[in-house]
Coordinates of C-alpha atoms in Angstrom, one line a residue:
M1 CA 142.6 -141.0 34.6
I2 CA 139.3 -141.0 36.4
N3 CA 138.4 -139.1 39.6
V4 CA 137.0 -140.1 42.9
A5 CA 136.3 -137.0 44.9
N6 CA 136.2 -136.3 48.6
D7 CA 135.1 -133.5 50.9
A8 CA 138.5 -131.8 51.0
G9 CA 138.6 -131.5 47.2
V10 CA 141.1 -134.3 47.0
Q11 CA 140.7 -136.5 43.9
T12 CA 141.9 -140.1 43.8
K13 CA 143.1 -141.1 40.4
Q14 CA 142.1 -144.4 38.8
T15 CA 142.5 -145.6 35.3
P16 CA 139.4 -145.7 33.1
G17 CA 139.7 -149.5 33.0
S18 CA 140.0 -149.9 36.7
Y19 CA 137.1 -147.6 37.4
C20 CA 134.8 -149.2 34.9
E21 CA 135.6 -152.6 36.4
A22 CA 134.7 -151.0 39.8
M23 CA 131.3 -150.2 38.4
R24 CA 130.7 -153.8 37.7
R25 CA 132.2 -155.3 40.8
S26 CA 131.7 -154.7 44.5
H27 CA 133.6 -152.0 46.4
A28 CA 135.2 -154.9 48.4
A29 CA 136.6 -156.3 45.2
I30 CA 138.1 -152.9 44.4
A31 CA 139.7 -152.7 47.8
A32 CA 141.1 -156.2 47.3
G33 CA 142.7 -155.1 44.1
A34 CA 140.5 -157.3 41.9
L35 CA 140.7 -155.0 38.9
A36 CA 140.7 -155.7 35.2
V37 CA 140.4 -153.5 32.1
G38 CA 136.7 -153.0 31.6
C39 CA 136.2 -150.0 29.3
V40 CA 137.9 -148.1 26.6
A41 CA 138.3 -144.4 26.2
G42 CA 135.7 -142.7 24.0
G43 CA 136.9 -142.0 20.4
T44 CA 137.4 -138.5 19.2
A45 CA 137.0 -139.2 15.5
G46 CA 133.4 -138.2 15.4
V47 CA 132.5 -136.1 12.4
R48 CA 130.8 -132.8 13.4
G49 CA 128.7 -130.3 11.5
V50 CA 129.8 -126.7 11.1
D51 CA 127.8 -125.9 14.3
G52 CA 129.6 -128.6 16.3
S53 CA 126.6 -131.0 16.2
S54 CA 126.9 -134.7 15.4
S55 CA 126.8 -135.6 11.8
N56 CA 123.7 -137.1 10.1
A57 CA 125.6 -140.3 9.5
H58 CA 126.3 -140.7 13.2
L59 CA 122.6 -140.1 14.0
A60 CA 121.6 -142.7 11.5
V61 CA 123.9 -145.2 13.1
A62 CA 122.5 -144.4 16.5
A63 CA 119.0 -144.9 15.2
T64 CA 119.8 -148.5 14.4
S65 CA 120.6 -149.1 18.1
L66 CA 123.9 -148.7 19.9
A67 CA 123.3 -152.2 21.2
H68 CA 124.3 -153.6 17.8
L69 CA 127.8 -152.0 17.9
D70 CA 130.9 -153.4 19.6
S71 CA 132.9 -151.2 22.0
A72 CA 135.3 -150.0 19.4
E73 CA 132.5 -148.9 17.2
V74 CA 130.8 -147.1 20.0
G75 CA 134.1 -145.5 20.9
N76 CA 134.5 -144.2 17.4
L77 CA 130.9 -142.8 17.5
L78 CA 130.9 -141.2 20.9
H79 CA 133.3 -139.1 23.0
G80 CA 132.3 -140.5 26.4
G81 CA 134.2 -143.4 28.1
V82 CA 132.7 -146.6 26.7
L83 CA 131.4 -149.2 29.1
T84 CA 132.0 -152.8 28.1
P85 CA 129.7 -154.5 28.5
P86 CA 127.0 -151.7 28.8
D87 CA 125.2 -151.4 32.1
H88 CA 121.4 -151.9 32.2
E89 CA 119.5 -149.2 34.1
P90 CA 118.2 -150.4 37.5
G91 CA 114.8 -149.4 38.8
I92 CA 116.1 -147.1 41.5
V93 CA 113.3 -145.4 43.6
L94 CA 114.1 -142.5 45.9
T95 CA 112.4 -139.3 47.0
D96 CA 112.5 -136.1 44.9
T97 CA 112.7 -132.6 46.2
S98 CA 108.9 -132.3 46.3
G99 CA 108.7 -135.3 48.6
A100 CA 107.3 -137.7 45.9
R101 CA 108.6 -141.1 45.1
Y102 CA 110.7 -141.0 41.9
N103 CA 111.6 -144.1 39.8
I104 CA 114.6 -143.2 37.7
R105 CA 114.0 -145.9 35.1
S106 CA 110.3 -145.4 34.6
R107 CA 110.4 -141.6 34.7
G108 CA 113.2 -141.5 32.2
A109 CA 111.2 -143.6 29.6
G110 CA 112.0 -142.3 26.1
H111 CA 114.7 -140.0 27.4
V112 CA 118.4 -139.9 27.8
T113 CA 118.9 -139.9 31.6
L114 CA 122.1 -138.5 33.0
V115 CA 122.7 -139.8 36.6
Y116 CA 125.2 -138.4 39.0
F117 CA 125.8 -139.2 42.7
G118 CA 127.3 -136.3 44.7
Y119 CA 126.4 -133.7 47.4
T120 CA 125.8 -130.0 47.7
H121 CA 128.7 -129.2 50.0
C122 CA 131.2 -130.7 47.5
P123 CA 133.9 -128.1 47.0
D124 CA 134.6 -128.6 43.3
V125 CA 133.8 -131.7 41.3
C126 CA 130.0 -131.8 41.9
P127 CA 129.3 -128.1 41.1
T128 CA 131.7 -128.2 38.1
T129 CA 130.0 -131.3 36.7
M130 CA 126.5 -129.9 37.1
A131 CA 127.6 -126.6 35.5
D132 CA 129.2 -128.5 32.6
I133 CA 126.0 -130.5 32.0
A134 CA 123.9 -127.3 32.2
Q135 CA 126.2 -125.6 29.7
A136 CA 126.1 -128.5 27.3
L137 CA 122.3 -128.5 27.3
R138 CA 122.2 -124.8 26.7
Q139 CA 124.3 -125.3 23.7
S140 CA 122.1 -128.2 22.4
S141 CA 119.0 -127.8 20.3
A142 CA 115.6 -127.6 21.9
A143 CA 114.7 -131.0 20.5
V144 CA 117.7 -132.6 22.3
R145 CA 117.0 -130.7 25.5
R146 CA 113.4 -132.0 25.6
R147 CA 114.7 -135.6 25.5
V148 CA 117.3 -135.3 28.3
T149 CA 116.6 -135.8 32.0
V150 CA 119.4 -134.9 34.5
V151 CA 119.2 -136.7 37.9
F152 CA 121.4 -135.8 40.9
V153 CA 121.4 -138.2 43.8
T154 CA 122.8 -136.8 47.0
V155 CA 125.1 -139.1 49.0
D156 CA 124.9 -136.8 52.0
P157 CA 121.4 -137.3 53.5
Y158 CA 122.6 -135.6 56.8
R159 CA 123.1 -132.2 55.3
D160 CA 121.2 -132.3 52.0
S161 CA 117.5 -131.8 52.9
R162 CA 115.0 -131.6 50.1
Q163 CA 115.0 -127.8 50.4
V164 CA 118.8 -127.5 50.3
L165 CA 119.0 -129.9 47.3
R166 CA 116.4 -128.0 45.3
R167 CA 117.9 -124.6 46.0
W168 CA 121.4 -125.9 45.0
L169 CA 120.2 -127.5 41.8
N170 CA 118.2 -124.4 40.8
G171 CA 121.5 -122.6 40.6
F172 CA 122.4 -124.8 37.6
D173 CA 119.1 -125.6 36.0
S174 CA 115.6 -125.7 37.5
S175 CA 114.8 -128.8 35.5
F176 CA 117.4 -130.9 37.2
V177 CA 115.9 -133.7 39.3
G178 CA 117.2 -134.0 42.9
L179 CA 116.8 -137.2 44.8
R180 CA 117.6 -138.3 48.3
G181 CA 116.9 -141.1 50.7
S182 CA 118.2 -142.7 53.9
L183 CA 121.9 -143.6 53.9
A184 CA 120.9 -147.2 53.4
Q185 CA 118.8 -146.4 50.4
V186 CA 121.5 -144.3 48.8
V187 CA 124.0 -147.1 49.3
A188 CA 121.6 -149.5 47.7
A189 CA 121.1 -147.2 44.8
Q190 CA 124.8 -146.9 44.2
Q191 CA 125.2 -150.7 44.3
A192 CA 122.3 -151.1 41.9
A193 CA 124.0 -148.7 39.5
G194 CA 127.3 -150.6 39.8
L195 CA 129.1 -147.7 41.4
P196 CA 131.6 -147.8 44.3
V197 CA 129.8 -146.9 47.5
S198 CA 130.4 -143.4 48.9
R199 CA 132.0 -143.0 52.3
V200 CA 130.0 -140.7 54.6
E201 CA 130.6 -139.5 58.1
R202 CA 127.8 -138.0 60.2
N203 CA 129.9 -134.9 60.9
G204 CA 130.2 -134.2 57.2
K205 CA 133.9 -133.9 57.3
T206 CA 134.7 -136.7 54.9
I207 CA 132.8 -137.8 51.9
E208 CA 134.2 -139.8 49.1
H209 CA 132.1 -140.6 46.1
S210 CA 132.3 -141.6 42.4
A211 CA 132.7 -138.6 40.1
E212 CA 131.2 -139.9 36.9
V213 CA 128.0 -139.3 35.0
L214 CA 126.1 -142.4 33.8
A215 CA 124.3 -141.8 30.5
Y216 CA 121.3 -144.1 30.1
T217 CA 119.8 -144.1 26.6
P218 CA 116.1 -144.6 25.8
D219 CA 116.8 -148.3 25.6
H220 CA 117.6 -148.2 29.4
V221 CA 121.3 -149.0 28.9
A222 CA 124.4 -147.0 29.8
H223 CA 126.8 -147.3 26.9
V224 CA 129.1 -144.5 28.1
L225 CA 130.0 -142.4 31.1
Y226 CA 131.5 -138.9 31.5
T227 CA 134.0 -137.4 33.8
E228 CA 134.6 -133.8 34.9
G229 CA 137.3 -132.2 32.8
P230 CA 138.1 -129.6 30.2
S231 CA 136.4 -131.4 27.4
T232 CA 133.2 -132.4 29.2
I233 CA 130.9 -129.8 27.7
D234 CA 132.1 -130.5 24.1
D235 CA 131.9 -134.3 24.7
L236 CA 128.3 -134.0 25.9
R237 CA 127.3 -131.6 23.2
H238 CA 128.6 -134.0 20.6
D239 CA 127.1 -137.1 22.1
L240 CA 123.7 -136.1 23.3
P241 CA 122.1 -135.9 19.9
I242 CA 123.4 -139.4 19.1
L243 CA 122.3 -140.8 22.5
V244 CA 118.8 -139.3 22.1
A245 CA 118.5 -140.9 18.6
A246 CA 118.9 -144.4 20.0
P247 CA 115.6 -146.3 19.8
A248 CA 113.6 -146.8 22.9
Y249 CA 112.6 -150.3 23.9
D250 CA 112.2 -152.0 27.2
A251 CA 115.6 -153.7 27.6

């Protein structure tokens, strides 16, 4: 099951298939019940080295391009939830915590870009997810860490100022990129990413948002997503070397 979190810490459960369909359809279609199986669970048959890293064979497969593999093959290779078809990375432009314009696609060139939409006042899912990503990166090699960019987009522009967002992200990793914009800009960014639009109230009492991490590879395509859970750190630590090895080209 996949989580959609709200401000009270309540998580709405959806099946992986229904959620991935939601990512490719409008929020209105979800509300209307127009759901169909759209992704498969990531496989767990990946061979690991003695240090828990991905095998050389898997890295070699990734180097030939994940785009040439079908969903079952990607699922056997990676532990994340497989998106079928993969989602192409949009050119989302928002403002970073220094006040500069930040284009997620162009700034992530040659990198794996992990994108998450959440907010700093989230009671559980957001901080847990950021902590898991930070821990997975700490357990990865320096070569992998240099090729991974983590982007956190706040869905709460009323409370998450640039200063608040920067201070919160520094508690996990100072390299994490924080982005914000007007509510209209954030809604447009979620729609561009194929995510259900968050529900925000000005009093900050109720916020519902998607609780998944999109992983865009150097070819500007999201082949998999990750959810908060007990296996998130291991899944990311296993998959990141494979995702980083994917060839970069302007898809």
